[in-house]
Amino acid sequence: KYLLYKEITNLTPFFLISTETMERPLEATRMENSTSSCFLMERKTHVKINRKEVMLAKLRKSCSCTPKKIKNFVMDFLPVLQWLPKYQCKEYIWGDVMSGLVIGIILVPQAIAYSLLAGLKPIYSLYTSFFANIIYFLMGTSRHVSVGIFSLISLMVGQVVDRELLLAGFDLNDDAPPALGDGSLQNDSQSNTTAFNLTIAGMNAECGKECYAIGIATALTFVAGVYQVLMGIFRLGFVSMYLSESVLDGFATGASLTILTAQVKYLIGIKIPRSQGHGMLVITWINIFRNISQANLCDVITSAICIVVLVTAKELGDRYKHKLKFPLPTELVVIVVATLVSHYGKLNEVYASSVSGAIPTGFIPPKVPNFNLMLRVAVDALPLAIVSFVFTVSLSEMCAKKYAYTIRANQEMFAVGFCNIIPSFFHSFATSAALAKTLVKTSTGCQTQVSGVISAMVVLLVLLFLAPLFYSLQKCVLACIIIVSLRGALRKFRDVPARYHVNKVDTLVWVVTMSASALISTEIGLLVGIVFSMLCIIVRTQRPRTALLGQIQDTSFYEDDLEYENLSSVPKVKIFRFEAPLYYANRNYFLKSLYRLTNLDPNLEAARRKKYEKKEKQHLKKGGDTTANGLGITDTILQLVPKQIDFQALVVDCSSISFLDTTGVNTLKEILKDYKDLNISVLLACCNPSVIDSLKRGGYFGKDFGSMQEMLFYSIHNAVRFAKDQKLPADCSLPLVGGCNSNSGTHKDHQT
């Protein structure tokens, strides 16, 4: 219950708060001071909820099966059934077709290029792009997100594929182009492309390097999709909250450095071993400089030309994007021209330039991912699932906010999960929403996911008819496309000073995450970023800001005395603010800050007073003028006398204390007792209801809460005024053996 104390002479009210769980008669009593009156306000009584009954009711409701419920389930599971019948063809079709064609044209070269990151053949990237667009069209709730090949996801898949290939005994540097038939490799003169009987992970079928690589990728993708669906079923989308913007940006930038490093060997045409494990970036650069003399001049010249053209086109496109109806398909133009030059110039035969090789047409028969391989990659699939989901939901929410519609995060998790599960049967690997393609989609007039179907049709056209035309495409051209696409992530380095100016802690999180992702590995970098971000939060609550408050002149407001000028101190009252929850980790810091700012440690002061009283008693018994050590009694008293205390009340501003644990409650009880021994009152102000309840349960106010109205206040000003009304004896701050001086008067409690 809230007790309102209202001065007649001053209409500024304050609350003396008393919260009670048991029913008591409501009374309005008059204060001893005849110029004041009391009003009682009662807290609402919350009805206790029987959680067991609620859970059983929800379970019965969820398990019931009615035609209406089945219909709603299907409509929710396939959102396309809701919006497609309402599709406004005349208004939407042109924008969807244009954006679909543009994204499809961009998808083809990117899919072929990102196959280098995944360590797989280009055909599998095309499969992935096709199936992901179709499935997200059926299940996604975002109208603008482009789901498909994403560089970071491809890199994470490629790292697992490379590791498992090494463990299986394959040579990662074997670039011989095998023929693709039924998923197994035909015999070749080289040992690594020769099909042989694999016994690793329980695979006893005849399988070669390419077959085993896609087997690893599909198993990894399937498990990641299962994780995402399970996260959707158990409503675990909150996991994404632990990936802050600084962590995601740092992870993306660190992974971009890894991607850049992995592509340098294709840029200059050297063959170096593909590094695996921790420190891959450093080891790769060491190998690059060791073999720089073997660089292929043809690849170096081609790479320089392609990067200049791509960067120039991108910069011009960014500068004049408001004048262009759709972005220039620079990547496609570069790929077409480079392929023609490579084919007619016979760059592979004459200059030994590495080319993409044969890309077959059509589809491979579906195949169930290998269960034993799933067990090998189960741990690797978890960060892959989380990163894929977080990027998809983040982009979906960004687009929804920009274009004023809503998405369902849980359905997005299902959508991206099935974008991984279903395509894994069709020789595809993990997918996610991609920022660059999403931005292109929105800038080219996309209205709905019909544009995704158009993009899938463009990819299908390449799969069925045009794929063999890319045989002579140089790998250095694909590497150039990948590197130029990393511009956005690499530009984050330019934003570091501004980021540091805004928030130093977030900048530190970004640097640590980026460094760990680049120098150790992407998965460990993500984990390090999450853990370090949480540690920063813990440290910030362990050592929060503390302050003594002063009064703003002629007002009832109080602020930090060190931060503002012209604040006046309150006589005989200290006001202490603690800007964090009070719990076990910051208890000691709370006490140290309180003692330092008030210049009083009650424990030390109590010890001094005991020594003072003991020496005085000894002197009175002896009746002499000197002590045992030869000092005069006056000198001894001066050494042991307690210092003068310049305040009689301590007000703790609890407005920033969001919660108390058991240690926090005990800490407040401790200072209450310690200061009471020194005749100093401890008053709490601005407590929220949860803090009040914690104090009550911890016994801070005693068993019957009788003294609650004299310990708890609605505002700082009310607590200060109450403290001023208390009349303590003038000499009680220095207790003598006989108590207070007789002429000092008697302390009379301020009660209601």
Tab-separated table of N, CA and C in Angstrom, residues 387-474:
chain	number	residue	atom	x	y	z
A	387	VAL	N	23.740	-18.592	-37.757
A	387	VAL	CA	24.126	-17.474	-38.621
A	387	VAL	C	23.147	-17.324	-39.784
A	388	SER	N	22.775	-18.430	-40.402
A	388	SER	CA	21.829	-18.384	-41.520
A	388	SER	C	20.496	-17.789	-41.086
A	389	PHE	N	20.002	-18.217	-39.949
A	389	PHE	CA	18.720	-17.704	-39.460
A	389	PHE	C	18.807	-16.229	-39.093
A	390	VAL	N	19.889	-15.847	-38.385
A	390	VAL	CA	20.005	-14.460	-37.922
A	390	VAL	C	20.074	-13.493	-39.092
A	391	PHE	N	20.863	-13.803	-40.109
A	391	PHE	CA	20.950	-12.915	-41.262
A	391	PHE	C	19.612	-12.826	-41.994
A	392	THR	N	18.905	-13.939	-42.102
A	392	THR	CA	17.614	-13.931	-42.797
A	392	THR	C	16.594	-13.096	-42.052
A	393	VAL	N	16.474	-13.305	-40.735
A	393	VAL	CA	15.489	-12.557	-39.953
A	393	VAL	C	15.846	-11.075	-39.886
A	394	SER	N	17.135	-10.759	-39.740
A	394	SER	CA	17.552	-9.358	-39.674
A	394	SER	C	17.191	-8.617	-40.951
A	395	LEU	N	17.486	-9.225	-42.097
A	395	LEU	CA	17.141	-8.585	-43.368
A	395	LEU	C	15.625	-8.509	-43.561
A	396	SER	N	14.916	-9.540	-43.137
A	396	SER	CA	13.456	-9.531	-43.259
A	396	SER	C	12.847	-8.406	-42.435
A	397	GLU	N	13.333	-8.240	-41.207
A	397	GLU	CA	12.811	-7.175	-40.351
A	397	GLU	C	13.167	-5.797	-40.904
A	398	MET	N	14.356	-5.676	-41.480
A	398	MET	CA	14.755	-4.401	-42.068
A	398	MET	C	13.829	-4.014	-43.221
A	399	CYS	N	13.553	-4.965	-44.098
A	399	CYS	CA	12.661	-4.687	-45.234
A	399	CYS	C	11.230	-4.430	-44.773
A	400	ALA	N	10.763	-5.203	-43.788
A	400	ALA	CA	9.401	-5.026	-43.294
A	400	ALA	C	9.213	-3.649	-42.680
A	401	LYS	N	10.225	-3.195	-41.951
A	401	LYS	CA	10.132	-1.873	-41.333
A	401	LYS	C	10.150	-0.778	-42.391
A	402	LYS	N	10.970	-0.954	-43.422
A	402	LYS	CA	11.083	0.073	-44.459
A	402	LYS	C	9.814	0.186	-45.287
A	403	TYR	N	9.158	-0.945	-45.557
A	403	TYR	CA	7.990	-0.932	-46.437
A	403	TYR	C	6.674	-1.157	-45.688
A	404	ALA	N	6.701	-1.016	-44.360
A	404	ALA	CA	5.490	-0.966	-43.527
A	404	ALA	C	4.633	-2.224	-43.627
A	405	TYR	N	5.221	-3.364	-43.377
A	405	TYR	CA	4.440	-4.587	-43.208
A	405	TYR	C	5.123	-5.421	-42.133
A	406	THR	N	4.518	-6.503	-41.756
A	406	THR	CA	5.064	-7.310	-40.662
A	406	THR	C	5.502	-8.680	-41.179
A	407	ILE	N	6.479	-9.244	-40.485
A	407	ILE	CA	6.906	-10.613	-40.766
A	407	ILE	C	6.701	-11.446	-39.506
A	408	ARG	N	6.729	-12.749	-39.657
A	408	ARG	CA	6.648	-13.654	-38.512
A	408	ARG	C	8.006	-14.343	-38.385
A	409	ALA	N	8.737	-13.950	-37.343
A	409	ALA	CA	10.108	-14.456	-37.178
A	409	ALA	C	10.132	-15.970	-37.072
A	410	ASN	N	9.129	-16.545	-36.404
A	410	ASN	CA	9.120	-18.000	-36.250
A	410	ASN	C	8.895	-18.695	-37.594
A	411	GLN	N	8.021	-18.115	-38.416
A	411	GLN	CA	7.793	-18.681	-39.741
A	411	GLN	C	9.023	-18.512	-40.623
A	412	GLU	N	9.746	-17.402	-40.433
A	412	GLU	CA	10.993	-17.217	-41.173
A	412	GLU	C	11.995	-18.317	-40.839
A	413	MET	N	11.988	-18.725	-39.567
A	413	MET	CA	12.882	-19.804	-39.163
A	413	MET	C	12.486	-21.112	-39.849
A	414	PHE	N	11.177	-21.366	-39.918
A	414	PHE	CA	10.714	-22.552	-40.643
A	414	PHE	C	11.096	-22.459	-42.119
A	415	ALA	N	10.916	-21.274	-42.700
A	415	ALA	CA	11.182	-21.112	-44.130
A	415	ALA	C	12.648	-21.376	-44.461
A	416	VAL	N	13.551	-20.752	-43.707
A	416	VAL	CA	14.969	-20.952	-44.008
A	416	VAL	C	15.392	-22.375	-43.647
A	417	GLY	N	14.719	-22.975	-42.641
A	417	GLY	CA	15.013	-24.367	-42.298
A	417	GLY	C	14.680	-25.313	-43.431
A	418	PHE	N	13.502	-25.134	-44.026
A	418	PHE	CA	13.113	-26.010	-45.145
A	418	PHE	C	13.844	-25.637	-46.433
A	419	CYS	N	14.364	-24.387	-46.508
A	419	CYS	CA	15.236	-24.041	-47.633
A	419	CYS	C	16.557	-24.795	-47.562
A	420	ASN	N	16.853	-25.361	-46.403
A	420	ASN	CA	18.038	-26.201	-46.253
A	420	ASN	C	17.702	-27.687	-46.301
A	421	ILE	N	16.599	-28.078	-45.656
A	421	ILE	CA	16.271	-29.509	-45.573
A	421	ILE	C	15.916	-30.084	-46.939
A	422	ILE	N	14.969	-29.489	-47.630
A	422	ILE	CA	14.491	-30.045	-48.905
A	422	ILE	C	15.576	-30.026	-49.980
A	423	PRO	N	16.284	-28.898	-50.196
A	423	PRO	CA	17.321	-28.921	-51.238
A	423	PRO	C	18.479	-29.877	-50.944
A	424	SER	N	18.685	-30.240	-49.659
A	424	SER	CA	19.787	-31.159	-49.357
A	424	SER	C	19.573	-32.519	-50.023
A	425	PHE	N	18.334	-32.876	-50.363
A	425	PHE	CA	18.061	-34.116	-51.089
A	425	PHE	C	18.390	-33.974	-52.573
A	426	PHE	N	18.560	-32.720	-53.027
A	426	PHE	CA	18.800	-32.458	-54.445
A	426	PHE	C	20.201	-31.874	-54.662
A	427	HIS	N	21.168	-32.319	-53.858
A	427	HIS	CA	22.574	-31.969	-54.044
A	427	HIS	C	22.808	-30.457	-53.936
A	428	SER	N	22.163	-29.839	-52.959
A	428	SER	CA	22.351	-28.410	-52.703
A	428	SER	C	22.974	-28.232	-51.325
A	429	PHE	N	23.517	-27.041	-51.075
A	429	PHE	CA	24.089	-26.768	-49.758
A	429	PHE	C	23.405	-25.565	-49.121
A	430	ALA	N	23.877	-25.165	-47.946
A	430	ALA	CA	23.154	-24.231	-47.078
A	430	ALA	C	22.957	-22.863	-47.727
A	431	THR	N	21.845	-22.240	-47.364
A	431	THR	CA	21.477	-20.940	-47.925
A	431	THR	C	21.127	-19.966	-46.818
A	432	SER	N	20.993	-18.719	-47.210
A	432	SER	CA	20.609	-17.656	-46.294
A	432	SER	C	20.164	-16.467	-47.132
A	433	ALA	N	19.552	-15.492	-46.469
A	433	ALA	CA	19.269	-14.233	-47.152
A	433	ALA	C	20.580	-13.495	-47.379
A	434	ALA	N	20.697	-12.816	-48.503
A	434	ALA	CA	21.923	-12.099	-48.857
A	434	ALA	C	21.629	-10.611	-48.948
A	435	LEU	N	22.438	-9.799	-48.265
A	435	LEU	CA	22.182	-8.361	-48.193
A	435	LEU	C	22.250	-7.697	-49.561
A	436	ALA	N	23.314	-7.967	-50.330
A	436	ALA	CA	23.508	-7.272	-51.603
A	436	ALA	C	22.346	-7.532	-52.556
A	437	LYS	N	21.962	-8.790	-52.699
A	437	LYS	CA	20.869	-9.117	-53.621
A	437	LYS	C	19.525	-8.588	-53.103
A	438	THR	N	19.366	-8.548	-51.789
A	438	THR	CA	18.129	-7.990	-51.231
A	438	THR	C	18.019	-6.502	-51.544
A	439	LEU	N	19.126	-5.776	-51.414
A	439	LEU	CA	19.107	-4.352	-51.737
A	439	LEU	C	18.840	-4.116	-53.215
A	440	VAL	N	19.408	-4.970	-54.057
A	440	VAL	CA	19.128	-4.860	-55.494
A	440	VAL	C	17.656	-5.138	-55.763
A	441	LYS	N	17.107	-6.102	-55.086
A	441	LYS	CA	15.700	-6.452	-55.261
A	441	LYS	C	14.787	-5.273	-54.949
A	442	THR	N	15.058	-4.624	-53.808
A	442	THR	CA	14.207	-3.502	-53.410
A	442	THR	C	14.385	-2.308	-54.340
A	443	SER	N	15.597	-2.136	-54.889
A	443	SER	CA	15.845	-0.980	-55.752
A	443	SER	C	15.311	-1.164	-57.164
A	444	THR	N	14.947	-2.375	-57.527
A	444	THR	CA	14.450	-2.634	-58.890
A	444	THR	C	12.939	-2.838	-58.933
A	445	GLY	N	12.244	-2.452	-57.880
A	445	GLY	CA	10.782	-2.455	-57.909
A	445	GLY	C	10.112	-3.725	-57.450
A	446	CYS	N	10.811	-4.565	-56.705
A	446	CYS	CA	10.201	-5.807	-56.218
A	446	CYS	C	9.008	-5.508	-55.317
A	447	GLN	N	7.924	-6.260	-55.490
A	447	GLN	CA	6.720	-6.089	-54.679
A	447	GLN	C	6.412	-7.331	-53.855
A	448	THR	N	6.647	-8.512	-54.421
A	448	THR	CA	6.352	-9.767	-53.725
A	448	THR	C	7.419	-10.802	-54.087
A	449	GLN	N	7.271	-12.000	-53.512
A	449	GLN	CA	8.211	-13.083	-53.788
A	449	GLN	C	7.969	-13.743	-55.148
A	450	VAL	N	7.062	-13.229	-55.932
A	450	VAL	CA	6.941	-13.681	-57.322
A	450	VAL	C	8.255	-13.427	-58.054
A	451	SER	N	8.956	-12.376	-57.644
A	451	SER	CA	10.258	-12.089	-58.256
A	451	SER	C	11.238	-13.240	-58.010
A	452	GLY	N	11.109	-13.936	-56.872
A	452	GLY	CA	11.958	-15.087	-56.600
A	452	GLY	C	11.722	-16.218	-57.582
A	453	VAL	N	10.468	-16.399	-57.989
A	453	VAL	CA	10.153	-17.426	-58.986
A	453	VAL	C	10.780	-17.067	-60.326
A	454	ILE	N	10.728	-15.796	-60.698
A	454	ILE	CA	11.346	-15.356	-61.952
A	454	ILE	C	12.854	-15.615	-61.914
A	455	SER	N	13.487	-15.301	-60.784
A	455	SER	CA	14.922	-15.559	-60.650
A	455	SER	C	15.224	-17.047	-60.771
A	456	ALA	N	14.380	-17.876	-60.163
A	456	ALA	CA	14.576	-19.325	-60.253
A	456	ALA	C	14.453	-19.799	-61.692
A	457	MET	N	13.572	-19.188	-62.476
A	457	MET	CA	13.424	-19.576	-63.877
A	457	MET	C	14.666	-19.225	-64.698
A	458	VAL	N	15.282	-18.080	-64.350
A	458	VAL	CA	16.522	-17.711	-65.041
A	458	VAL	C	17.610	-18.736	-64.742
A	459	VAL	N	17.734	-19.126	-63.453
A	459	VAL	CA	18.722	-20.141	-63.071
A	459	VAL	C	18.400	-21.473	-63.748
A	460	LEU	N	17.123	-21.816	-63.834
A	460	LEU	CA	16.717	-23.066	-64.489
A	460	LEU	C	17.118	-23.062	-65.964
A	461	LEU	N	16.978	-21.913	-66.607
A	461	LEU	CA	17.381	-21.804	-68.011
A	461	LEU	C	18.869	-22.112	-68.163
A	462	VAL	N	19.678	-21.597	-67.230
A	462	VAL	CA	21.119	-21.875	-67.276
A	462	VAL	C	21.377	-23.352	-67.007
A	463	LEU	N	20.656	-23.923	-66.029
A	463	LEU	CA	20.848	-25.331	-65.672
A	463	LEU	C	20.533	-26.258	-66.841
A	464	LEU	N	19.520	-25.922	-67.594
A	464	LEU	CA	19.064	-26.831	-68.654
A	464	LEU	C	19.809	-26.643	-69.968
A	465	PHE	N	20.243	-25.396	-70.253
A	465	PHE	CA	20.768	-25.155	-71.594
A	465	PHE	C	22.128	-24.452	-71.630
A	466	LEU	N	22.356	-23.469	-70.743
A	466	LEU	CA	23.484	-22.565	-70.925
A	466	LEU	C	24.729	-22.922	-70.122
A	467	ALA	N	24.622	-23.845	-69.172
A	467	ALA	CA	25.750	-24.133	-68.283
A	467	ALA	C	27.025	-24.536	-69.024
A	468	PRO	N	26.979	-25.378	-70.061
A	468	PRO	CA	28.234	-25.786	-70.732
A	468	PRO	C	28.996	-24.637	-71.362
A	469	LEU	N	28.307	-23.489	-71.594
A	469	LEU	CA	28.979	-22.370	-72.242
A	469	LEU	C	30.051	-21.731	-71.353
A	470	PHE	N	29.992	-22.034	-70.052
A	470	PHE	CA	30.946	-21.416	-69.119
A	470	PHE	C	32.192	-22.282	-68.911
A	471	TYR	N	32.428	-23.242	-69.776
A	471	TYR	CA	33.572	-24.147	-69.620
A	471	TYR	C	34.889	-23.380	-69.555
A	472	SER	N	35.095	-22.404	-70.414
A	472	SER	CA	36.384	-21.706	-70.532
A	472	SER	C	36.505	-20.515	-69.588
A	473	LEU	N	35.542	-20.310	-68.723
A	473	LEU	CA	35.591	-19.165	-67.804
A	473	LEU	C	36.739	-19.345	-66.807
A	474	GLN	N	37.640	-18.354	-66.734
A	474	GLN	CA	38.788	-18.431	-65.838
A	474	GLN	C	38.348	-18.306	-64.368
